[in-house]
Amino acid sequence: MGILYSSENFHVYPILFSTYKSAGGDWHYEDKYISISGAGIGARSVFNHWSIDANYIQLGLMGNITDELMNFSPTQSFPYMDGSKDAFGYWTEIATMKVSYHRNPIKFEFGKFDR
């Protein structure tokens, strides 16, 4: 049967980004600026016809934001928002995981993930 699982099947990678929108965007319905920065970790594992993808991202939001969740679009809402205690703005987090089985012509996916 050989080695069932090895480090070649498992990859971990950093996630780091920052974006600025002068007129709002997916996360903000008003025509006002917003800055979003994120840092986190992602992982992918593949074994035969199965794969697992997971991400955890800590987000910092600055700009014309209040703690009212209605400021966010229904497609990109967050589970909670917390005012930053050390800096201007708010923070929240996103965690996703997708388990997939793929063998032509069948593809089955489940979990909490974006399309």
Short mmCIF file of C-alpha atoms in Angstrom, two decimals:
data_model
loop_
_atom_site.label_atom_id
_atom_site.label_comp_id
_atom_site.label_asym_id
_atom_site.label_seq_id
_atom_site.Cartn_x
_atom_site.Cartn_y
_atom_site.Cartn_z
CA MET A 1 0.00 0.00 0.00
CA GLY A 2 2.98 2.32 0.47
CA ILE A 3 2.87 5.74 2.06
CA LEU A 4 -0.71 6.85 2.45
CA TYR A 5 0.08 10.43 3.34
CA SER A 6 3.17 12.63 3.23
CA SER A 7 4.22 16.27 3.33
CA GLU A 8 4.01 16.30 -0.47
CA ASN A 9 0.21 16.08 -0.09
CA PHE A 10 -0.04 18.98 2.38
CA HIS A 11 0.73 22.64 1.64
CA VAL A 12 0.49 25.63 3.98
CA TYR A 13 0.78 29.20 2.68
CA PRO A 14 0.50 32.75 4.07
CA ILE A 15 -2.29 35.15 3.10
CA LEU A 16 -1.53 38.88 3.15
CA PHE A 17 -3.36 41.66 1.31
CA SER A 18 -4.50 45.27 1.49
CA THR A 19 -6.97 47.12 -0.71
CA TYR A 20 -8.35 50.64 -0.84
CA LYS A 21 -11.63 51.63 -2.51
CA SER A 22 -12.33 55.34 -2.88
CA ALA A 23 -16.06 54.79 -3.50
CA GLY A 24 -17.03 51.83 -1.33
CA GLY A 25 -17.29 48.34 -2.75
CA ASP A 26 -18.57 44.86 -1.93
CA TRP A 27 -18.20 45.46 1.79
CA HIS A 28 -19.60 48.99 1.89
CA TYR A 29 -22.72 50.25 0.14
CA GLU A 30 -22.03 53.98 0.53
CA ASP A 31 -20.03 56.06 -1.93
CA LYS A 32 -17.26 56.67 0.64
CA TYR A 33 -13.74 55.35 1.03
CA ILE A 34 -12.89 52.09 2.75
CA SER A 35 -9.58 50.33 3.36
CA ILE A 36 -9.43 46.58 4.02
CA SER A 37 -6.31 44.68 5.06
CA GLY A 38 -6.00 41.02 5.90
CA ALA A 39 -3.49 38.50 7.15
CA GLY A 40 -3.97 34.81 7.65
CA ILE A 41 -3.04 31.30 6.72
CA GLY A 42 -4.26 28.83 4.13
CA ALA A 43 -3.79 25.10 3.68
CA ARG A 44 -4.47 22.57 0.93
CA SER A 45 -4.29 18.81 1.12
CA VAL A 46 -4.82 16.36 -1.74
CA PHE A 47 -5.17 12.61 -1.42
CA ASN A 48 -6.27 10.53 -4.41
CA HIS A 49 -9.59 12.03 -5.54
CA TRP A 50 -10.14 13.99 -2.32
CA SER A 51 -8.97 17.51 -1.48
CA ILE A 52 -9.35 19.79 1.53
CA ASP A 53 -8.89 23.56 1.30
CA ALA A 54 -9.02 25.82 4.36
CA ASN A 55 -8.38 29.53 5.00
CA TYR A 56 -8.36 31.72 8.09
CA ILE A 57 -8.08 35.48 7.56
CA GLN A 58 -8.06 38.26 10.17
CA LEU A 59 -9.44 41.46 8.57
CA GLY A 60 -8.90 45.09 9.54
CA LEU A 61 -11.39 47.63 8.14
CA MET A 62 -10.88 51.39 8.18
CA GLY A 63 -12.88 54.21 6.68
CA ASN A 64 -16.51 55.25 6.85
CA ILE A 65 -17.68 52.16 8.71
CA THR A 66 -20.01 51.83 11.66
CA ASP A 67 -20.73 48.71 13.64
CA GLU A 68 -24.11 48.31 11.92
CA LEU A 69 -24.00 45.14 9.84
CA MET A 70 -26.35 46.75 7.32
CA ASN A 71 -23.32 48.63 5.98
CA PHE A 72 -22.24 45.38 4.35
CA SER A 73 -23.64 43.66 1.29
CA PRO A 74 -25.53 40.38 1.84
CA THR A 75 -22.96 38.53 -0.26
CA GLN A 76 -19.99 39.65 1.84
CA SER A 77 -21.37 40.08 5.35
CA PHE A 78 -19.31 39.21 8.43
CA PRO A 79 -20.35 37.23 11.51
CA TYR A 80 -19.41 40.11 13.81
CA MET A 81 -17.49 43.38 13.93
CA ASP A 82 -15.42 44.59 16.85
CA GLY A 83 -14.03 48.07 17.35
CA SER A 84 -10.25 48.10 17.46
CA LYS A 85 -8.87 48.82 20.91
CA ASP A 86 -5.41 49.79 19.63
CA ALA A 87 -6.14 51.66 16.40
CA PHE A 88 -8.80 53.38 14.32
CA GLY A 89 -11.25 51.03 12.62
CA TYR A 90 -12.84 47.63 13.08
CA TRP A 91 -11.77 44.03 12.77
CA THR A 92 -13.40 40.72 11.98
CA GLU A 93 -12.37 37.32 10.65
CA ILE A 94 -13.26 34.88 7.92
CA ALA A 95 -12.75 31.11 8.11
CA THR A 96 -13.58 28.77 5.23
CA MET A 97 -13.17 25.07 4.53
CA LYS A 98 -14.06 23.01 1.48
CA VAL A 99 -13.89 19.23 1.14
CA SER A 100 -14.04 17.97 -2.46
CA TYR A 101 -14.27 14.64 -4.22
CA HIS A 102 -13.46 14.80 -7.92
CA ARG A 103 -13.47 11.88 -10.30
CA ASN A 104 -14.73 12.57 -13.82
CA PRO A 105 -17.60 13.10 -14.43
CA ILE A 106 -18.47 13.46 -10.72
CA LYS A 107 -17.55 16.43 -8.54
CA PHE A 108 -18.90 16.71 -5.00
CA GLU A 109 -18.10 19.62 -2.66
CA PHE A 110 -19.22 20.49 0.84
CA GLY A 111 -18.20 22.84 3.63
CA LYS A 112 -18.29 26.59 4.22
CA PHE A 113 -16.65 28.29 1.24
CA ASP A 114 -17.08 30.92 -1.49
CA ARG A 115 -17.69 30.08 -5.12
#
